Coordinates of C-alpha atoms and ligand atoms in Angstrom, one line a residue:
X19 CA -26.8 -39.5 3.8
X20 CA -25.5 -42.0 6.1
X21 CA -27.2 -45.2 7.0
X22 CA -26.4 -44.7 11.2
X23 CA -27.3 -41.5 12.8
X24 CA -26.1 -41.5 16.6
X25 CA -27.4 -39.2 18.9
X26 CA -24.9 -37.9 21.2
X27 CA -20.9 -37.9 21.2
X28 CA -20.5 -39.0 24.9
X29 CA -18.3 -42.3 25.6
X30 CA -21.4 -45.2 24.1
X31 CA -21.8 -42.6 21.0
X32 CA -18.3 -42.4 20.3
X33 CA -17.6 -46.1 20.6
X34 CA -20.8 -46.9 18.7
X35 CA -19.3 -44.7 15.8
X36 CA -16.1 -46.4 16.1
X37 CA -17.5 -49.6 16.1
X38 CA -19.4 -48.8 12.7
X39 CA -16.3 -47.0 11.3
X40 CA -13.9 -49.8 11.5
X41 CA -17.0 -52.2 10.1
X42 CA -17.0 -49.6 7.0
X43 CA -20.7 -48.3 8.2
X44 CA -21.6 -44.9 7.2
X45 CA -22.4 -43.1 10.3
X46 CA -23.2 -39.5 11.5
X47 CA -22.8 -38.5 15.4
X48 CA -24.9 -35.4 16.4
X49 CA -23.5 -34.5 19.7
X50 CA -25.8 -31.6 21.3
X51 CA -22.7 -29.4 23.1
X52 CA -19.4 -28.3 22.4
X53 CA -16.5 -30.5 23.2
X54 CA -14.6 -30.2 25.7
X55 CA -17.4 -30.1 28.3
X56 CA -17.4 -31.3 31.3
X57 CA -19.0 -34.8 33.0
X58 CA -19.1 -36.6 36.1
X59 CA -17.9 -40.3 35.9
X60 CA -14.2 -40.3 36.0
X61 CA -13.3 -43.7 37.3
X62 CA -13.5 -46.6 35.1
X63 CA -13.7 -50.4 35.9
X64 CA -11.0 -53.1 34.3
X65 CA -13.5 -54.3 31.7
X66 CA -13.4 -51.1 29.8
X67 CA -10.1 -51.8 29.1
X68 CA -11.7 -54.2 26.0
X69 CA -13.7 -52.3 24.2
X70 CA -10.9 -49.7 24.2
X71 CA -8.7 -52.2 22.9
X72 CA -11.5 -53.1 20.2
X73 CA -11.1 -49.8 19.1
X74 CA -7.4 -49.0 19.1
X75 CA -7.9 -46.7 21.7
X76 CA -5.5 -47.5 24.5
X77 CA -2.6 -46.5 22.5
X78 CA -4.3 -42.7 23.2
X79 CA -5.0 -43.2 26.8
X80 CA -1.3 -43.6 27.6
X81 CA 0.1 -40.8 25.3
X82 CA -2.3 -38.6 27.0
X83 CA -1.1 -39.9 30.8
X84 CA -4.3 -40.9 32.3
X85 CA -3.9 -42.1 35.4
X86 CA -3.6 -45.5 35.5
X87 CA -5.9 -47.8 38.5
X88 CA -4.6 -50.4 39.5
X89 CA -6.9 -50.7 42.7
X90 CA -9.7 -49.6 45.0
X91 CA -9.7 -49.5 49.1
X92 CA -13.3 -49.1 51.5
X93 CA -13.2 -47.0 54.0
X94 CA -15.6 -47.5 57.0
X95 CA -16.2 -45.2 59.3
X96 CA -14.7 -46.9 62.1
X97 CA -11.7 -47.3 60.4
X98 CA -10.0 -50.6 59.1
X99 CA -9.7 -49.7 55.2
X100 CA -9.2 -53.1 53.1
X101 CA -8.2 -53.0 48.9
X102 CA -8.6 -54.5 46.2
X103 CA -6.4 -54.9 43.4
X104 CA -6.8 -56.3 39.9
X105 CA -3.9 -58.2 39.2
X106 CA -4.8 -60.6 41.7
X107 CA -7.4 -61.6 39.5
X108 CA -6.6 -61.5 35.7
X109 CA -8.8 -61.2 32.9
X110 CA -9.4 -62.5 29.5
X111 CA -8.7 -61.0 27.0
X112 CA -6.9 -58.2 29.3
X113 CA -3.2 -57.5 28.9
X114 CA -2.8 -54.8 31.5
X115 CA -3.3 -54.8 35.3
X116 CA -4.8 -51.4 35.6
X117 CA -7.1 -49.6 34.3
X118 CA -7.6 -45.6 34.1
X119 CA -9.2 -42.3 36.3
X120 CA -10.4 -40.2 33.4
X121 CA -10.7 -36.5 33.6
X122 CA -13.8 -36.8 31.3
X123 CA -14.1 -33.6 29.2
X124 CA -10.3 -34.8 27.7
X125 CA -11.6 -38.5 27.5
X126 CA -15.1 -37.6 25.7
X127 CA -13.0 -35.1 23.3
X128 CA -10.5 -37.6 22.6
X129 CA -12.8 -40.8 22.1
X130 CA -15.0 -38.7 19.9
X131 CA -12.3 -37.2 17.9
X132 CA -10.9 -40.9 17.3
X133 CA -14.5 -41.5 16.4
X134 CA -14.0 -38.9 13.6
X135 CA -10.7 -40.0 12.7
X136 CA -12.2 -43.9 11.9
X137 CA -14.6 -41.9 9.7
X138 CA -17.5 -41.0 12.0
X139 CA -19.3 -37.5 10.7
X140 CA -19.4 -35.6 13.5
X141 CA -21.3 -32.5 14.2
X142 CA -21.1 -30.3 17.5
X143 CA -23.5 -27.8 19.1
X144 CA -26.2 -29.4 17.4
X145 CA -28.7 -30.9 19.3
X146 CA -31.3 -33.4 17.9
X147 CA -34.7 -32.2 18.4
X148 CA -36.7 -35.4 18.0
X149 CA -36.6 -39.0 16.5
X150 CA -38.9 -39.1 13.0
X151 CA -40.9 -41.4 12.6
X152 CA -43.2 -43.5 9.7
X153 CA -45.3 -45.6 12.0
X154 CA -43.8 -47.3 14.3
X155 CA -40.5 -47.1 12.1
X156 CA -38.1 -44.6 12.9
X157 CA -36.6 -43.1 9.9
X158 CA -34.1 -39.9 10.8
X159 CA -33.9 -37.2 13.1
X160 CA -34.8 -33.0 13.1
X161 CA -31.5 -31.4 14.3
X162 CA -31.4 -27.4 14.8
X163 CA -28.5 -26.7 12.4
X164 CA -27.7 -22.8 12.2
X165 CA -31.0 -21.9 13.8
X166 CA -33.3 -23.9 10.9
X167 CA -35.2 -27.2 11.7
X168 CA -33.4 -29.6 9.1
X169 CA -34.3 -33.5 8.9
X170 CA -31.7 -35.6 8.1
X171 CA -33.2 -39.9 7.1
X172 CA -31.2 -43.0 8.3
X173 CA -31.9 -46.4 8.2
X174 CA -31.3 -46.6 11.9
X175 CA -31.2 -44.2 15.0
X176 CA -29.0 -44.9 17.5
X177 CA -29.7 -42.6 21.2
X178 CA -26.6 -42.1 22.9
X179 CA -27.9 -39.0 24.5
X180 CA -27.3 -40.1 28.1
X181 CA -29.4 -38.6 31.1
X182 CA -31.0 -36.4 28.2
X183 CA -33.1 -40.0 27.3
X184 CA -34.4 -38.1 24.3
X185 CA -36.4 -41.3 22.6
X186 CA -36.8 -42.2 26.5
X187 CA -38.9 -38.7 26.9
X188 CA -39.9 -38.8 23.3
X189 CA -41.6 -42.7 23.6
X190 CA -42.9 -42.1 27.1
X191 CA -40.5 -45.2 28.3
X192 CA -38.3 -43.9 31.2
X193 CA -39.7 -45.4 34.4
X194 CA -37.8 -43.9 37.8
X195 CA -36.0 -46.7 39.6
X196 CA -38.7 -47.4 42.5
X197 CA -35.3 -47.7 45.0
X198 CA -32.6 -45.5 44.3
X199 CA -33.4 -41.6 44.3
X200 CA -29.5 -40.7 45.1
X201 CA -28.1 -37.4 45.2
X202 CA -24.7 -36.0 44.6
X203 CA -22.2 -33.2 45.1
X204 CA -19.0 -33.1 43.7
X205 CA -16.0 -30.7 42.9
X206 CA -12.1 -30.9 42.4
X207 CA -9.7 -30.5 45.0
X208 CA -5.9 -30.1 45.3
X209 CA -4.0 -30.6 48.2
X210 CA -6.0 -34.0 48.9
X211 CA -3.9 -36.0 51.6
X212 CA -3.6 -39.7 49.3
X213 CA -0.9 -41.1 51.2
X214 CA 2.2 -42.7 49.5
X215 CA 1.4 -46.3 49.1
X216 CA 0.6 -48.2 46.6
X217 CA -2.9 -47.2 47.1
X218 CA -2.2 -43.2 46.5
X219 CA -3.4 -43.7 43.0
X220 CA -6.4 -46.2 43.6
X221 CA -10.5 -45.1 43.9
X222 CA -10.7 -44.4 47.6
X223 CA -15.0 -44.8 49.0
X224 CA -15.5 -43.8 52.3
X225 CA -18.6 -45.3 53.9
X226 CA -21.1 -42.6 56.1
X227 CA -22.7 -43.8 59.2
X228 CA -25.9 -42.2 57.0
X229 CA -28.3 -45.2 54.7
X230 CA -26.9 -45.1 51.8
X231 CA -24.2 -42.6 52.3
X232 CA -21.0 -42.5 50.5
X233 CA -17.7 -40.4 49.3
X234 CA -15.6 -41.2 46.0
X235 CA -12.1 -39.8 45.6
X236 CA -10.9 -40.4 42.3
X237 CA -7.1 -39.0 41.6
X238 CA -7.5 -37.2 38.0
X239 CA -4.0 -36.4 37.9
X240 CA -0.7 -35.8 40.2
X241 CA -1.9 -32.7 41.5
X242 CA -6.5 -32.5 41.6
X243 CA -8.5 -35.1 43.6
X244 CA -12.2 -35.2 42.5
X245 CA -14.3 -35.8 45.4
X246 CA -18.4 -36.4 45.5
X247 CA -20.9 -37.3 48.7
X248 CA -23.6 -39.5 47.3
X249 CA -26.7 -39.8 49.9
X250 CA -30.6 -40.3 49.3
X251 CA -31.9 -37.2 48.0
X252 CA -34.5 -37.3 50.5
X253 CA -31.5 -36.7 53.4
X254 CA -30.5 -33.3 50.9
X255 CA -33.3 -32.2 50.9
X256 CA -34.9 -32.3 54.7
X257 CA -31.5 -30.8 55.8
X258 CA -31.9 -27.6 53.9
X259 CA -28.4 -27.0 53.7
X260 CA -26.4 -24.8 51.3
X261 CA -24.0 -27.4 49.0
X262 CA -21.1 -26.1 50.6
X263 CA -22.3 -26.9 54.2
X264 CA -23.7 -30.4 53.5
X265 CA -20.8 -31.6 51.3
X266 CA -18.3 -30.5 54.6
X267 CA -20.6 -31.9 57.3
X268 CA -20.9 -35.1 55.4
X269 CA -17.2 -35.5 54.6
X270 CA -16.1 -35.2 58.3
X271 CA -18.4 -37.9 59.0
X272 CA -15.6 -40.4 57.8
X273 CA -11.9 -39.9 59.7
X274 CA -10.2 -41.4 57.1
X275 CA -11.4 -39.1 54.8
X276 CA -11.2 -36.3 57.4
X277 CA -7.8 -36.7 57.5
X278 CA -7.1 -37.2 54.0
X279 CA -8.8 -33.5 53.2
X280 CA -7.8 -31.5 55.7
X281 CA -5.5 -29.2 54.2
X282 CA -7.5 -29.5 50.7
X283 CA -8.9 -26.7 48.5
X284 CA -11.5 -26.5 46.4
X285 CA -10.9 -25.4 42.9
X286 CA -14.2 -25.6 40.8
X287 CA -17.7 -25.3 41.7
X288 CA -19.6 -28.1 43.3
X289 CA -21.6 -29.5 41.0
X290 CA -24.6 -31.5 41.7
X291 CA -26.2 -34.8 40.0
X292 CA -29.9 -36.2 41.0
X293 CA -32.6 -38.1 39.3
X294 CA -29.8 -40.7 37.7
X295 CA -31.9 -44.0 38.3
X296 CA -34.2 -45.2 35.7
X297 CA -35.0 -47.5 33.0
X298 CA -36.6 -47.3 29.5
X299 CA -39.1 -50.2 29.1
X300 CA -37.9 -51.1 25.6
X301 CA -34.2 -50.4 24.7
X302 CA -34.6 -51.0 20.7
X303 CA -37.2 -50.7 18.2
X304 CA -38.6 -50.7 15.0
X305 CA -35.1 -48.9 13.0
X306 CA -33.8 -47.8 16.9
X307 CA -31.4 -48.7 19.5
X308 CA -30.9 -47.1 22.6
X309 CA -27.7 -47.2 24.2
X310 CA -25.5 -46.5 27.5
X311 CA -27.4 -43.9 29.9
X312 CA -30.1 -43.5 27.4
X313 CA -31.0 -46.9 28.0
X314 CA -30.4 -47.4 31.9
X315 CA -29.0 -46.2 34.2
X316 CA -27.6 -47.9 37.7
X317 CA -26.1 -46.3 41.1
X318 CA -22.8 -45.5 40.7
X319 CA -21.5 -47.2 43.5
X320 CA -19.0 -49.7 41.9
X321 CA -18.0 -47.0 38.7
X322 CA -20.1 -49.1 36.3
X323 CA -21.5 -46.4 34.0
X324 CA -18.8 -46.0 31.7
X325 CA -18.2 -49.7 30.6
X326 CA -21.8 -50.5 30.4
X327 CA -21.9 -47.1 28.1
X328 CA -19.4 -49.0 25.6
X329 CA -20.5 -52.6 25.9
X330 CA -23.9 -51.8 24.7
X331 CA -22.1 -49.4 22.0
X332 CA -20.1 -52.8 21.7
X333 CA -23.3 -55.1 21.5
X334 CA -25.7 -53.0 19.7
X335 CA -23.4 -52.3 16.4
X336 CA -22.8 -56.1 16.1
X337 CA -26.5 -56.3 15.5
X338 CA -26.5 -52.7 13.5
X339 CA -24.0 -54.8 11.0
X340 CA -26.2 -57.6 10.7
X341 CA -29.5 -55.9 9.9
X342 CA -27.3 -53.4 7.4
X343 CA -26.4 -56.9 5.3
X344 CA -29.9 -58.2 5.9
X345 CA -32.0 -55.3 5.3
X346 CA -33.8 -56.0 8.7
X347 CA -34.3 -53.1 10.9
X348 CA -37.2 -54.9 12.9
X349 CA -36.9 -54.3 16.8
X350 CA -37.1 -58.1 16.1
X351 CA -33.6 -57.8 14.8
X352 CA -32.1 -55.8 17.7
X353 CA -33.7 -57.4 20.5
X354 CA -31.1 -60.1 21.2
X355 CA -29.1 -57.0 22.0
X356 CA -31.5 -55.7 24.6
X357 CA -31.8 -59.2 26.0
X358 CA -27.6 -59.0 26.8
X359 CA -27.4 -55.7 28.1
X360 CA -30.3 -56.0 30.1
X361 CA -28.9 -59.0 31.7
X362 CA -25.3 -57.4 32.1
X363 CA -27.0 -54.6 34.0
X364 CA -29.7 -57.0 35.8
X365 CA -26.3 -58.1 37.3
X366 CA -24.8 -54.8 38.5
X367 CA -28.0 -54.2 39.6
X368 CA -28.4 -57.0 42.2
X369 CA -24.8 -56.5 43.5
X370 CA -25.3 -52.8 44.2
X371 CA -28.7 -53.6 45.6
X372 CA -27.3 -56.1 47.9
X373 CA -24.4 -54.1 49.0
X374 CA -26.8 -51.0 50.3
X375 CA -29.1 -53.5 52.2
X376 CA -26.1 -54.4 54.3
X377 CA -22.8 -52.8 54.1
X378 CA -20.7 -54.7 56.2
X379 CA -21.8 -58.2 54.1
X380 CA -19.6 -56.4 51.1
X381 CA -16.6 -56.4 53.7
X382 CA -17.4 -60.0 54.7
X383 CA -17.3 -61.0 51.5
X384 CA -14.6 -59.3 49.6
X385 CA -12.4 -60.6 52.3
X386 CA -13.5 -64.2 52.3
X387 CA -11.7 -67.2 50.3
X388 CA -14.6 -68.7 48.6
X389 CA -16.0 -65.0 47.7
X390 CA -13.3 -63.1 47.0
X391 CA -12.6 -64.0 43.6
X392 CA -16.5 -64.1 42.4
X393 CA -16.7 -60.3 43.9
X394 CA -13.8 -59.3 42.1
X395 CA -14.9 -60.6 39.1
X396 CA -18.3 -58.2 39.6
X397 CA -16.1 -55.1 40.7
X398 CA -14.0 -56.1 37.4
X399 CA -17.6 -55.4 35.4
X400 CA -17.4 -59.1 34.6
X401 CA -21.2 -59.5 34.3
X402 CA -22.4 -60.1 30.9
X403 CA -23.1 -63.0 29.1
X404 CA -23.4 -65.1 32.1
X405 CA -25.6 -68.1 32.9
X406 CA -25.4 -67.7 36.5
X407 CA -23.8 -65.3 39.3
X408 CA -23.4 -67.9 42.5
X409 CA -22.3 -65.1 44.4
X410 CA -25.5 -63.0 44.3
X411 CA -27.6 -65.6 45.7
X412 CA -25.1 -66.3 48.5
X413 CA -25.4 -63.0 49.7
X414 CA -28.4 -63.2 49.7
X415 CA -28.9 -66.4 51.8
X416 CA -26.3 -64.7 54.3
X417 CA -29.1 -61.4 54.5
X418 CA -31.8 -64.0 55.3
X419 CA -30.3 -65.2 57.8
X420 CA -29.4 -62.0 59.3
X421 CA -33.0 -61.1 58.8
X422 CA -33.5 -64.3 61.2
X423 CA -31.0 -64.6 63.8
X424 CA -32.3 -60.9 66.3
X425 CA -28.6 -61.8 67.8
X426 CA -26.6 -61.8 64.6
X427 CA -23.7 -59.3 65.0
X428 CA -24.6 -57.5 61.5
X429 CA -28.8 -57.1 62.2
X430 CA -28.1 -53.6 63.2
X431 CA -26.5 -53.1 60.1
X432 CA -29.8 -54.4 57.9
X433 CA -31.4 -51.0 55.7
X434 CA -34.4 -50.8 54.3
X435 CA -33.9 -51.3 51.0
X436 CA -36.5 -54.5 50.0
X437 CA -34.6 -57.4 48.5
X438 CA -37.2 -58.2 46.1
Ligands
LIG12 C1 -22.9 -39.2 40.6 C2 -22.4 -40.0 39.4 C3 -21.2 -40.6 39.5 C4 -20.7 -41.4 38.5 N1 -19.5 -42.0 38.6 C5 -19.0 -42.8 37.6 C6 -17.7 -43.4 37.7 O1 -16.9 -43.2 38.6 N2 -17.4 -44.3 36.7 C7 -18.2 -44.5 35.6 O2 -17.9 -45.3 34.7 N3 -19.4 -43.9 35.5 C8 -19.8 -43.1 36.5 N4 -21.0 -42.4 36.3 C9 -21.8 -42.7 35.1 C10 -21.3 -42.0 33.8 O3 -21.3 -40.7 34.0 C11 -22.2 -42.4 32.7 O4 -22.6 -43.8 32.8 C12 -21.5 -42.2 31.3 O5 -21.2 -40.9 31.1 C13 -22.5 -42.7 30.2 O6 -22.0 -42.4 28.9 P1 -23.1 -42.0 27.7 O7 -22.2 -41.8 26.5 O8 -24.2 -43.0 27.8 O9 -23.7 -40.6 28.2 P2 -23.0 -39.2 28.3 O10 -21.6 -39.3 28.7 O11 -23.9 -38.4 29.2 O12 -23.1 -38.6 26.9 C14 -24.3 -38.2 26.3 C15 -24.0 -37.1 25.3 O13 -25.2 -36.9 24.6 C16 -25.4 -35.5 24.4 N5 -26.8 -35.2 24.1 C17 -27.8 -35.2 25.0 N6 -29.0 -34.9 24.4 C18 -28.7 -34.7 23.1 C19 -29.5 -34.3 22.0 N7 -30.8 -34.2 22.1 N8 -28.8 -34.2 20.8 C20 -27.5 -34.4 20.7 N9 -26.7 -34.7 21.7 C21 -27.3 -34.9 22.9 C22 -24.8 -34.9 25.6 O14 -24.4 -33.5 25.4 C23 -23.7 -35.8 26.0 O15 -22.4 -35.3 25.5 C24 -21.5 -41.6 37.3 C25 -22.7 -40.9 37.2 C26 -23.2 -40.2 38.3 C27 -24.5 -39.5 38.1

């Protein structure tokens, strides 16, 4: 018996068993498929580059040649791209001035095989059916193992399952974000036009002249370019489109990209994503935590999915270690956790909010000398543990006075999205 189960092997299971490994935790990760499968999510921000350090992980991402990311350039649609990149602005704690586009079914397989090798029990192709519970405790899990119900007891559940939010569904606490209902389409692509520069191996996001519109290209390797069109689902759906005649309407919307994919050639299926923006009300409980997409999930604008995913792993198994030497598995005892996360995320939160109301303040900003280096700190995923974020609330003093001035150059620009 061990005293963790994990639901889920994805990247906040995986570091979660690591993290509970290397503390000399006995933990077991039921991950519901077979590894390798695949996953959207393959561009990671600089602050990931920690917790893989933490767990003596980076040493992997370089024998396996990830590309490294060493920046990101906007694209709007009228032209005049502008970058970003990291080593302008170092980090603590940080030794390297890049950080990695992940093909994800290798990086899931890998991370959750390094899991394993800390001394994780892991289990694949067996999904957990529910959380058990005494009370209000919860006390194991009922996996299908070999077609037979089988109940295995822990002293505390961690969900990891992602978008699956199986204590989410389970509890009744998943609310829908009342803003974002984003939709995307996505395949692989080679023959992708990424220039020669510097910025060839960077995240490249081309604006739409559409609210809320957007295109990633993420370079997973020397030869395929993943490409997605994010837009409100709403816009999907009234066009009654097929995927493949949406996704090439929408990408010639954007002449940069226009030009970057017009000798490119599709090599998997599109793939679509929707329903991605929720909350749980309560991210711990009495013998639970619930972790990375299980717990929340934000747009995926700024690529912050995968180092929230491992700083709550991070977080959550400090407090895990603590109630194992206590004997306290009160949501009492995890709540500080929830407390730091949810701030963390409150932080992406604003930032991506603020960037949809009006696009072209991003642009104003990043390029700015008083902003720049608070922006880059928030496109770094620098946004836990702090007391204040100065640059939130200037933006959003420069929005009211867009709001005000009917003359201001950028009111045009103003979307719907409510600011409070
Ligand atoms: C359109 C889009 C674009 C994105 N782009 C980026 C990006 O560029 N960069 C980035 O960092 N993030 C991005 N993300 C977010 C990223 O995909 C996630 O934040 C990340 O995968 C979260 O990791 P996780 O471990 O919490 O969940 P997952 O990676 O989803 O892992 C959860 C695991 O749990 C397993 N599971 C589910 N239910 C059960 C069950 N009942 N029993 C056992 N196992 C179960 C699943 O099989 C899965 O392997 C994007 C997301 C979307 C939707």
């Amino acid at each position: 018996m061990s005293d963790v189960i994990i639901i889920g092997g994805g990247p906040a299971g995986a570091a979660m068993g690591s993290y509970l490994s290397m503390a000399g935790i006995s933990n077991t990760i039921f991950e519901g498929s077979h590894f390798p499968r695949e996953h959207v999510g393959e561009s990671l921000v600089t602050s990931t580059t920690r917790v893989l350090g933490d767990i003596n992980f980076l040493e992997t991402m370089e024998r396996e040649g990830f590309t490294h990311k060493y920046g990101a350039s906007w694209h709007p649609p009228t032209g005049n791209e502008f970058s970003v990149v990291f080593k302008e602005f170092p980090q603590e704690g940080i030794h390297q001035d890049y950080t990695y586009h992940v093909e994800r079914s290798k990086f899931d397989h890998l991370l959750l095989q390094h899991a394993e090798k800390l001394g994780s029990k892991v289990y694949q192709g067996v999904p957990v059916k529910q959380v058990l519970f005494e009370g209000e405790q919860a006390v194991g899990v009922r996996v299908n193992l070999d077609g037979q119900d089988t109940d295995f007891p822990c002293k505390v559940v961690v969900d990891a399952s992602g978008r699956g939010t199986l204590l989410g569904r389970q509890l009744n606490l998943k609310k829908k974000d009342p803003i974002f209902d984003q939709y995307a389409i996505h395949a692989w692509f080679e023959g992708v036009d990424r220039g020669t520069g510097p910025s060839h191996e960077y995240i490249h996001i081309y604006f739409l002249p559409v609210e809320r519109g957007w295109v990633w290209q993420i370079p997973i390797n020397d030869r395929v370019t993943s490409i997605g069109v994010v837009i409100e689902k709403e816009v999907f759906k009234q066009s009654k489109a097929d995927l493949s005649e949406f996704f090439n309407k929408h990408t010639m919307m954007n002449p940069d990209l226009a030009r970057a994919i017009k000798n490119a050639r599709r090599i998997n299926e599109f793939k679509r994503e929707g329903d991605y923006s929720y909350s749980m009300d309560k991210f711990v409980g009495d013998g639970y935590v619930i972790i990375g997409d299980a717990a929340r999930f934000v747009d995926p604008i700024f690529s912050s999915g995968i180092s929230i995913a491992l700083y709550s792993a991070k977080f959550a198994s400090e407090h895990i270690i603590k109630a194992l030497e206590t004997g306290d598995f009160s949501a009492v005892a995890f709540e500080p956790y929830e407390t730091r996360l949810r701030g963390g995320v409150q932080v992406w939160y604003e930032f991506i909010r603020l960037y949809y109301k009006l696009l072209p303040l991003f642009t104003h900003f990043i390029q700015s000398k008083t902003h720049r280096e608070q922006v880059h700190r928030l496109l770094q995923g620098e946004v836990f543990d702090r007391e204040e974020v100065p640059v939130l609330q200037a933006m959003r003093d420069y929005i009211q006075k867009v709001e005000e001035t009917d003359s201001h150059i950028f009111k045009q620009h103003l979307s719907s999205i409510p600011l409070d």
